[in-house]
């Protein structure tokens, strides 16, 4: 595995990226850790052109984003233009709106999102959906994730499996990664650790997930980008990103 496929999900640093100056300072630290690419999510207000200038100055690439689903639907052309400006191919939805979180809602979202995803695909971009654990609730024997997979258009609706949230929902991350072969260009890497009876997010390799199995599955299905995310850190988030980065190098990233 090459180092260049490793990226940082900037949502992990959202509390340090509220102004353009914050963003510039934080991205300099991200680059210093060793990451070459980032996912844009959780940033404060910044002009797309200014963000492009900052990432270019640091020698970083914007691989993908997480955007509000409503914005993708209502401001589709503006979203497309921003991603072309950034030379960013992947547009992600971090989570579906809460009103879709039921049996019929999952079906509705799969169909509706496929329509806007087709517009993105026609513009040379790729739509990806990022899971949490609520998608693993079952409806007549099928999880919400099964419904999204089976009811969406496989030509335009892709996935961005989050390893922590699959485990949190009672699933096997490696098995779900394999299930989405051909529809999963990006993975979110996040570990799970126990503190007493509480499940917590942790740095890669510091928790209990089966990383050899997960990384082998990612390699087998052709994942292109491996993005490190930790929504909640037990230490300084920059330190957490560094620990995850170093542990991944030990696991085979060069």
PDB file of C-alpha atoms in Angstrom:
ATOM      1  CA  UNK A   1       0.000   0.000   0.000  1.00  0.00           C
ATOM      2  CA  UNK A   2       1.270   3.462  -0.862  1.00  0.00           C
ATOM      3  CA  UNK A   3       1.342   6.354   1.582  1.00  0.00           C
ATOM      4  CA  UNK A   4      -0.434   8.616  -0.921  1.00  0.00           C
ATOM      5  CA  UNK A   5      -3.701   6.710  -0.478  1.00  0.00           C
ATOM      6  CA  UNK A   6      -3.870   7.798   3.179  1.00  0.00           C
ATOM      7  CA  UNK A   7      -5.932  10.892   3.920  1.00  0.00           C
ATOM      8  CA  UNK A   8      -7.306  12.833   6.870  1.00  0.00           C
ATOM      9  CA  UNK A   9     -11.021  13.489   7.311  1.00  0.00           C
ATOM     10  CA  UNK A  10     -11.084  17.136   8.404  1.00  0.00           C
ATOM     11  CA  UNK A  11     -14.250  16.643  10.455  1.00  0.00           C
ATOM     12  CA  UNK A  12     -11.879  15.290  13.096  1.00  0.00           C
ATOM     13  CA  UNK A  13     -10.419  18.815  13.348  1.00  0.00           C
ATOM     14  CA  UNK A  14     -13.665  20.798  13.048  1.00  0.00           C
ATOM     15  CA  UNK A  15     -13.063  22.713  16.291  1.00  0.00           C
ATOM     16  CA  UNK A  16      -9.758  23.969  14.879  1.00  0.00           C
ATOM     17  CA  UNK A  17     -11.078  25.007  11.457  1.00  0.00           C
ATOM     18  CA  UNK A  18     -13.633  27.731  12.076  1.00  0.00           C
ATOM     19  CA  UNK A  19     -11.942  30.591  10.183  1.00  0.00           C
ATOM     20  CA  UNK A  20      -9.805  30.730   7.007  1.00  0.00           C
ATOM     21  CA  UNK A  21      -6.712  31.337   9.169  1.00  0.00           C
ATOM     22  CA  UNK A  22      -7.615  28.365  11.380  1.00  0.00           C
ATOM     23  CA  UNK A  23      -8.008  26.236   8.269  1.00  0.00           C
ATOM     24  CA  UNK A  24      -4.625  27.293   6.873  1.00  0.00           C
ATOM     25  CA  UNK A  25      -2.861  26.623  10.190  1.00  0.00           C
ATOM     26  CA  UNK A  26      -4.545  23.243  10.655  1.00  0.00           C
ATOM     27  CA  UNK A  27      -3.828  22.057   7.117  1.00  0.00           C
ATOM     28  CA  UNK A  28      -0.168  22.890   7.591  1.00  0.00           C
ATOM     29  CA  UNK A  29      -0.177  20.581  10.652  1.00  0.00           C
ATOM     30  CA  UNK A  30      -1.997  17.849   8.724  1.00  0.00           C
ATOM     31  CA  UNK A  31       0.628  17.967   5.983  1.00  0.00           C
ATOM     32  CA  UNK A  32       3.428  17.900   8.570  1.00  0.00           C
ATOM     33  CA  UNK A  33       2.039  14.645  10.013  1.00  0.00           C
ATOM     34  CA  UNK A  34       2.458  13.081   6.589  1.00  0.00           C
ATOM     35  CA  UNK A  35      -0.998  13.084   5.050  1.00  0.00           C
ATOM     36  CA  UNK A  36      -1.131  14.037   1.374  1.00  0.00           C
ATOM     37  CA  UNK A  37      -4.878  14.250   0.920  1.00  0.00           C
ATOM     38  CA  UNK A  38      -7.918  15.426   2.891  1.00  0.00           C
ATOM     39  CA  UNK A  39     -11.664  15.141   2.981  1.00  0.00           C
ATOM     40  CA  UNK A  40     -13.437  18.476   3.363  1.00  0.00           C
ATOM     41  CA  UNK A  41     -16.052  18.325   6.109  1.00  0.00           C
ATOM     42  CA  UNK A  42     -16.900  20.434   9.150  1.00  0.00           C
ATOM     43  CA  UNK A  43     -15.037  23.547   7.989  1.00  0.00           C
ATOM     44  CA  UNK A  44     -16.138  27.057   8.892  1.00  0.00           C
ATOM     45  CA  UNK A  45     -17.102  29.574   6.187  1.00  0.00           C
ATOM     46  CA  UNK A  46     -14.458  29.923   3.486  1.00  0.00           C
ATOM     47  CA  UNK A  47     -14.570  30.867  -0.179  1.00  0.00           C
ATOM     48  CA  UNK A  48     -13.970  27.769  -2.366  1.00  0.00           C
ATOM     49  CA  UNK A  49     -11.196  29.597  -4.248  1.00  0.00           C
ATOM     50  CA  UNK A  50      -9.430  30.508  -0.999  1.00  0.00           C
ATOM     51  CA  UNK A  51      -9.613  26.898   0.173  1.00  0.00           C
ATOM     52  CA  UNK A  52      -8.162  25.777  -3.140  1.00  0.00           C
ATOM     53  CA  UNK A  53      -5.267  28.191  -2.692  1.00  0.00           C
ATOM     54  CA  UNK A  54      -4.557  26.958   0.844  1.00  0.00           C
ATOM     55  CA  UNK A  55      -4.511  23.257  -0.043  1.00  0.00           C
ATOM     56  CA  UNK A  56      -2.370  23.925  -3.114  1.00  0.00           C
ATOM     57  CA  UNK A  57       0.127  25.909  -1.033  1.00  0.00           C
ATOM     58  CA  UNK A  58       0.450  22.989   1.377  1.00  0.00           C
ATOM     59  CA  UNK A  59       0.801  20.409  -1.376  1.00  0.00           C
ATOM     60  CA  UNK A  60      -2.432  18.701  -0.365  1.00  0.00           C
ATOM     61  CA  UNK A  61      -5.234  17.257  -2.481  1.00  0.00           C
ATOM     62  CA  UNK A  62      -8.945  17.366  -1.698  1.00  0.00           C
ATOM     63  CA  UNK A  63     -10.009  13.793  -2.388  1.00  0.00           C
ATOM     64  CA  UNK A  64     -13.642  14.058  -1.376  1.00  0.00           C
ATOM     65  CA  UNK A  65     -16.192  15.975   0.665  1.00  0.00           C
ATOM     66  CA  UNK A  66     -19.134  15.497   2.975  1.00  0.00           C
ATOM     67  CA  UNK A  67     -21.984  17.838   2.147  1.00  0.00           C
ATOM     68  CA  UNK A  68     -25.490  18.394   3.387  1.00  0.00           C
ATOM     69  CA  UNK A  69     -27.797  16.229   1.271  1.00  0.00           C
ATOM     70  CA  UNK A  70     -30.297  19.072   0.845  1.00  0.00           C
ATOM     71  CA  UNK A  71     -27.577  21.313  -0.574  1.00  0.00           C
ATOM     72  CA  UNK A  72     -26.515  18.650  -3.050  1.00  0.00           C
ATOM     73  CA  UNK A  73     -30.117  18.427  -4.256  1.00  0.00           C
ATOM     74  CA  UNK A  74     -30.925  22.146  -4.259  1.00  0.00           C
ATOM     75  CA  UNK A  75     -27.592  23.622  -5.363  1.00  0.00           C
ATOM     76  CA  UNK A  76     -26.392  20.834  -7.606  1.00  0.00           C
ATOM     77  CA  UNK A  77     -24.604  22.964 -10.188  1.00  0.00           C
ATOM     78  CA  UNK A  78     -22.805  25.051  -7.569  1.00  0.00           C
ATOM     79  CA  UNK A  79     -21.665  21.856  -5.858  1.00  0.00           C
ATOM     80  CA  UNK A  80     -20.427  20.472  -9.180  1.00  0.00           C
ATOM     81  CA  UNK A  81     -18.546  23.684  -9.927  1.00  0.00           C
ATOM     82  CA  UNK A  82     -16.831  23.674  -6.526  1.00  0.00           C
ATOM     83  CA  UNK A  83     -15.645  20.119  -6.971  1.00  0.00           C
ATOM     84  CA  UNK A  84     -14.319  20.811 -10.444  1.00  0.00           C
ATOM     85  CA  UNK A  85     -12.451  23.828  -9.015  1.00  0.00           C
ATOM     86  CA  UNK A  86     -10.866  21.603  -6.375  1.00  0.00           C
ATOM     87  CA  UNK A  87     -10.220  18.767  -8.839  1.00  0.00           C
ATOM     88  CA  UNK A  88     -12.190  16.656  -6.374  1.00  0.00           C
ATOM     89  CA  UNK A  89     -14.061  13.698  -7.829  1.00  0.00           C
ATOM     90  CA  UNK A  90     -16.002  12.350  -4.851  1.00  0.00           C
ATOM     91  CA  UNK A  91     -19.050  13.999  -3.251  1.00  0.00           C
ATOM     92  CA  UNK A  92     -20.147  12.353  -0.029  1.00  0.00           C
ATOM     93  CA  UNK A  93     -23.274  12.490   2.097  1.00  0.00           C
ATOM     94  CA  UNK A  94     -22.223  12.121   5.720  1.00  0.00           C
ATOM     95  CA  UNK A  95     -25.674  10.900   6.762  1.00  0.00           C
ATOM     96  CA  UNK A  96     -29.186  10.901   5.355  1.00  0.00           C
ATOM     97  CA  UNK A  97     -31.730  13.319   6.843  1.00  0.00           C
ATOM     98  CA  UNK A  98     -33.477  11.858   9.895  1.00  0.00           C
ATOM     99  CA  UNK A  99     -36.886  11.680   8.201  1.00  0.00           C
ATOM    100  CA  UNK A 100     -35.620   8.861   5.963  1.00  0.00           C
ATOM    101  CA  UNK A 101     -34.660   6.613   8.886  1.00  0.00           C
ATOM    102  CA  UNK A 102     -37.412   4.022   8.525  1.00  0.00           C
ATOM    103  CA  UNK A 103     -38.240   1.148   6.178  1.00  0.00           C
ATOM    104  CA  UNK A 104     -39.957   3.204   3.502  1.00  0.00           C
ATOM    105  CA  UNK A 105     -37.576   6.107   4.055  1.00  0.00           C
ATOM    106  CA  UNK A 106     -34.526   4.022   3.194  1.00  0.00           C
ATOM    107  CA  UNK A 107     -36.201   2.968  -0.046  1.00  0.00           C
ATOM    108  CA  UNK A 108     -37.185   6.557  -0.815  1.00  0.00           C
ATOM    109  CA  UNK A 109     -33.691   7.867  -0.144  1.00  0.00           C
ATOM    110  CA  UNK A 110     -32.117   5.170  -2.312  1.00  0.00           C
ATOM    111  CA  UNK A 111     -34.318   6.202  -5.250  1.00  0.00           C
ATOM    112  CA  UNK A 112     -34.139   9.965  -4.745  1.00  0.00           C
ATOM    113  CA  UNK A 113     -30.394  10.048  -4.124  1.00  0.00           C
ATOM    114  CA  UNK A 114     -29.830   7.961  -7.243  1.00  0.00           C
ATOM    115  CA  UNK A 115     -31.439  10.737  -9.288  1.00  0.00           C
ATOM    116  CA  UNK A 116     -29.108  13.471  -8.045  1.00  0.00           C
ATOM    117  CA  UNK A 117     -26.195  11.022  -8.121  1.00  0.00           C
ATOM    118  CA  UNK A 118     -26.861  10.545 -11.846  1.00  0.00           C
ATOM    119  CA  UNK A 119     -26.451  14.306 -12.361  1.00  0.00           C
ATOM    120  CA  UNK A 120     -23.128  14.210 -10.547  1.00  0.00           C
ATOM    121  CA  UNK A 121     -21.988  11.194 -12.558  1.00  0.00           C
ATOM    122  CA  UNK A 122     -22.909  12.948 -15.808  1.00  0.00           C
ATOM    123  CA  UNK A 123     -20.611  15.790 -14.689  1.00  0.00           C
ATOM    124  CA  UNK A 124     -17.675  13.463 -14.106  1.00  0.00           C
ATOM    125  CA  UNK A 125     -18.135  13.168 -10.339  1.00  0.00           C
ATOM    126  CA  UNK A 126     -18.948  10.278  -8.005  1.00  0.00           C
ATOM    127  CA  UNK A 127     -21.653  10.139  -5.300  1.00  0.00           C
ATOM    128  CA  UNK A 128     -20.763   8.253  -2.096  1.00  0.00           C
ATOM    129  CA  UNK A 129     -22.825   7.522   1.014  1.00  0.00           C
ATOM    130  CA  UNK A 130     -21.223   7.348   4.480  1.00  0.00           C
ATOM    131  CA  UNK A 131     -22.873   5.132   7.082  1.00  0.00           C
ATOM    132  CA  UNK A 132     -23.360   5.396  10.809  1.00  0.00           C
ATOM    133  CA  UNK A 133     -24.865   2.579  12.881  1.00  0.00           C
ATOM    134  CA  UNK A 134     -28.576   3.398  12.568  1.00  0.00           C
ATOM    135  CA  UNK A 135     -28.508   1.918   9.047  1.00  0.00           C
ATOM    136  CA  UNK A 136     -28.073  -1.514  10.629  1.00  0.00           C
ATOM    137  CA  UNK A 137     -31.553  -1.605  12.103  1.00  0.00           C
ATOM    138  CA  UNK A 138     -33.480  -4.429  10.433  1.00  0.00           C
ATOM    139  CA  UNK A 139     -36.786  -4.149   8.604  1.00  0.00           C
ATOM    140  CA  UNK A 140     -38.363  -7.505   7.697  1.00  0.00           C
ATOM    141  CA  UNK A 141     -34.964  -9.158   7.705  1.00  0.00           C
ATOM    142  CA  UNK A 142     -33.106  -6.464   5.771  1.00  0.00           C
ATOM    143  CA  UNK A 143     -30.901  -3.802   7.314  1.00  0.00           C
ATOM    144  CA  UNK A 144     -31.175  -0.216   6.179  1.00  0.00           C
ATOM    145  CA  UNK A 145     -27.792  -0.701   4.513  1.00  0.00           C
ATOM    146  CA  UNK A 146     -29.142  -3.684   2.582  1.00  0.00           C
ATOM    147  CA  UNK A 147     -32.026  -1.538   1.390  1.00  0.00           C
ATOM    148  CA  UNK A 148     -29.715   1.262   0.258  1.00  0.00           C
ATOM    149  CA  UNK A 149     -27.511  -1.239  -1.555  1.00  0.00           C
ATOM    150  CA  UNK A 150     -30.345  -3.118  -3.241  1.00  0.00           C
ATOM    151  CA  UNK A 151     -32.751  -0.265  -4.019  1.00  0.00           C
ATOM    152  CA  UNK A 152     -30.274   2.344  -5.326  1.00  0.00           C
ATOM    153  CA  UNK A 153     -28.830   2.585  -8.834  1.00  0.00           C
ATOM    154  CA  UNK A 154     -25.524   0.655  -8.748  1.00  0.00           C
ATOM    155  CA  UNK A 155     -24.182   2.707 -11.645  1.00  0.00           C
ATOM    156  CA  UNK A 156     -24.260   5.990  -9.702  1.00  0.00           C
ATOM    157  CA  UNK A 157     -24.834   5.316  -5.973  1.00  0.00           C
ATOM    158  CA  UNK A 158     -21.590   4.366  -4.207  1.00  0.00           C
ATOM    159  CA  UNK A 159     -20.538   3.834  -0.605  1.00  0.00           C
ATOM    160  CA  UNK A 160     -17.941   4.991   1.903  1.00  0.00           C
ATOM    161  CA  UNK A 161     -17.952   2.373   4.663  1.00  0.00           C
ATOM    162  CA  UNK A 162     -17.032   3.644   8.132  1.00  0.00           C
ATOM    163  CA  UNK A 163     -15.384   0.776   9.998  1.00  0.00           C
ATOM    164  CA  UNK A 164     -16.249   1.986  13.508  1.00  0.00           C
ATOM    165  CA  UNK A 165     -19.926   2.549  12.782  1.00  0.00           C
ATOM    166  CA  UNK A 166     -20.339  -0.855  11.123  1.00  0.00           C
ATOM    167  CA  UNK A 167     -18.904  -2.518  14.231  1.00  0.00           C
ATOM    168  CA  UNK A 168     -21.036  -0.256  16.445  1.00  0.00           C
ATOM    169  CA  UNK A 169     -24.111  -1.422  14.531  1.00  0.00           C
ATOM    170  CA  UNK A 170     -23.238  -5.087  15.076  1.00  0.00           C
ATOM    171  CA  UNK A 171     -21.796  -5.736  11.627  1.00  0.00           C
ATOM    172  CA  UNK A 172     -18.492  -7.103  10.379  1.00  0.00           C
ATOM    173  CA  UNK A 173     -16.592  -4.254   8.669  1.00  0.00           C
ATOM    174  CA  UNK A 174     -14.605  -6.570   6.385  1.00  0.00           C
ATOM    175  CA  UNK A 175     -17.737  -8.427   5.284  1.00  0.00           C
ATOM    176  CA  UNK A 176     -19.569  -5.212   4.416  1.00  0.00           C
ATOM    177  CA  UNK A 177     -16.564  -3.880   2.535  1.00  0.00           C
ATOM    178  CA  UNK A 178     -16.538  -7.065   0.446  1.00  0.00           C
ATOM    179  CA  UNK A 179     -20.284  -6.753  -0.153  1.00  0.00           C
ATOM    180  CA  UNK A 180     -19.791  -3.342  -1.746  1.00  0.00           C
ATOM    181  CA  UNK A 181     -17.122  -4.436  -4.222  1.00  0.00           C
ATOM    182  CA  UNK A 182     -17.284  -2.208  -7.290  1.00  0.00           C
ATOM    183  CA  UNK A 183     -19.220   0.479  -5.429  1.00  0.00           C
ATOM    184  CA  UNK A 184     -16.764   1.531  -2.741  1.00  0.00           C
ATOM    185  CA  UNK A 185     -13.862   3.770  -3.812  1.00  0.00           C
ATOM    186  CA  UNK A 186     -13.292   5.242  -0.333  1.00  0.00           C
ATOM    187  CA  UNK A 187     -13.204   3.863   3.215  1.00  0.00           C
ATOM    188  CA  UNK A 188     -13.324   5.625   6.580  1.00  0.00           C
ATOM    189  CA  UNK A 189     -10.882   4.111   9.046  1.00  0.00           C
ATOM    190  CA  UNK A 190     -11.783   4.467  12.699  1.00  0.00           C
ATOM    191  CA  UNK A 191     -11.124   2.122  15.636  1.00  0.00           C
ATOM    192  CA  UNK A 192     -13.316   1.108  18.578  1.00  0.00           C
ATOM    193  CA  UNK A 193     -12.039   0.761  22.132  1.00  0.00           C
ATOM    194  CA  UNK A 194     -13.807  -0.189  25.358  1.00  0.00           C
ATOM    195  CA  UNK A 195     -13.589   1.897  28.538  1.00  0.00           C
ATOM    196  CA  UNK A 196     -15.445  -0.105  31.138  1.00  0.00           C
ATOM    197  CA  UNK A 197     -18.838  -0.712  29.553  1.00  0.00           C
ATOM    198  CA  UNK A 198     -18.598   2.189  27.126  1.00  0.00           C
ATOM    199  CA  UNK A 199     -17.678   2.019  23.457  1.00  0.00           C
ATOM    200  CA  UNK A 200     -15.373   4.838  22.373  1.00  0.00           C
ATOM    201  CA  UNK A 201     -13.710   5.900  19.149  1.00  0.00           C
ATOM    202  CA  UNK A 202      -9.966   5.500  19.141  1.00  0.00           C
ATOM    203  CA  UNK A 203      -6.906   5.840  16.960  1.00  0.00           C
ATOM    204  CA  UNK A 204      -6.298   3.144  14.353  1.00  0.00           C
ATOM    205  CA  UNK A 205      -4.593   0.161  15.965  1.00  0.00           C
ATOM    206  CA  UNK A 206      -5.356   1.277  19.509  1.00  0.00           C
ATOM    207  CA  UNK A 207      -8.736  -0.434  19.704  1.00  0.00           C
ATOM    208  CA  UNK A 208     -10.285  -3.809  18.963  1.00  0.00           C
ATOM    209  CA  UNK A 209     -11.123  -3.840  15.256  1.00  0.00           C
ATOM    210  CA  UNK A 210      -9.600  -6.570  13.097  1.00  0.00           C
ATOM    211  CA  UNK A 211      -7.326  -4.407  10.963  1.00  0.00           C
ATOM    212  CA  UNK A 212      -5.591  -7.183   9.000  1.00  0.00           C
ATOM    213  CA  UNK A 213      -9.017  -8.424   7.881  1.00  0.00           C
ATOM    214  CA  UNK A 214     -10.336  -4.917   7.162  1.00  0.00           C
ATOM    215  CA  UNK A 215      -7.317  -3.760   5.173  1.00  0.00           C
ATOM    216  CA  UNK A 216      -7.190  -7.022   3.212  1.00  0.00           C
ATOM    217  CA  UNK A 217     -10.861  -6.585   2.298  1.00  0.00           C
ATOM    218  CA  UNK A 218     -10.212  -3.002   1.184  1.00  0.00           C
ATOM    219  CA  UNK A 219      -7.327  -4.141  -0.990  1.00  0.00           C
ATOM    220  CA  UNK A 220      -9.396  -6.978  -2.459  1.00  0.00           C
ATOM    221  CA  UNK A 221     -12.268  -4.706  -3.523  1.00  0.00           C
ATOM    222  CA  UNK A 222     -10.007  -1.982  -4.902  1.00  0.00           C
ATOM    223  CA  UNK A 223     -10.510   0.830  -2.387  1.00  0.00           C
ATOM    224  CA  UNK A 224      -8.662   3.876  -3.757  1.00  0.00           C
ATOM    225  CA  UNK A 225      -8.546   6.193  -0.748  1.00  0.00           C
ATOM    226  CA  UNK A 226      -8.172   5.357   2.942  1.00  0.00           C
ATOM    227  CA  UNK A 227      -9.373   8.248   5.114  1.00  0.00           C
ATOM    228  CA  UNK A 228      -8.666   8.470   8.838  1.00  0.00           C
ATOM    229  CA  UNK A 229     -11.461   9.941  10.933  1.00  0.00           C
ATOM    230  CA  UNK A 230     -12.067  10.221  14.662  1.00  0.00           C
ATOM    231  CA  UNK A 231     -15.213  12.172  15.478  1.00  0.00           C
ATOM    232  CA  UNK A 232     -14.405  12.260  19.196  1.00  0.00           C
ATOM    233  CA  UNK A 233     -10.809  12.118  20.444  1.00  0.00           C
ATOM    234  CA  UNK A 234      -9.620  11.371  23.973  1.00  0.00           C
ATOM    235  CA  UNK A 235      -6.533  13.553  23.364  1.00  0.00           C
ATOM    236  CA  UNK A 236      -5.498  16.378  21.051  1.00  0.00           C
ATOM    237  CA  UNK A 237      -7.056  15.547  17.637  1.00  0.00           C
ATOM    238  CA  UNK A 238      -3.820  16.301  15.787  1.00  0.00           C
ATOM    239  CA  UNK A 239      -2.035  13.813  18.036  1.00  0.00           C
ATOM    240  CA  UNK A 240      -4.782  11.272  17.357  1.00  0.00           C
ATOM    241  CA  UNK A 241      -4.362  11.717  13.594  1.00  0.00           C
ATOM    242  CA  UNK A 242      -0.611  11.254  13.994  1.00  0.00           C
ATOM    243  CA  UNK A 243      -0.986   8.066  16.056  1.00  0.00           C
ATOM    244  CA  UNK A 244      -3.370   6.603  13.466  1.00  0.00           C
ATOM    245  CA  UNK A 245      -1.015   7.591  10.652  1.00  0.00           C
ATOM    246  CA  UNK A 246       2.028   6.011  12.296  1.00  0.00           C
ATOM    247  CA  UNK A 247       0.142   2.833  13.180  1.00  0.00           C
ATOM    248  CA  UNK A 248      -1.080   2.483   9.604  1.00  0.00           C
ATOM    249  CA  UNK A 249       2.480   2.787   8.365  1.00  0.00           C
ATOM    250  CA  UNK A 250       3.362  -0.127  10.651  1.00  0.00           C
ATOM    251  CA  UNK A 251       0.473  -2.080   9.119  1.00  0.00           C
ATOM    252  CA  UNK A 252       1.870  -1.805   5.623  1.00  0.00           C
ATOM    253  CA  UNK A 253       1.346   1.708   4.274  1.00  0.00           C
ATOM    254  CA  UNK A 254       4.689   2.985   2.990  1.00  0.00           C
TER     255      UNK A 254
END
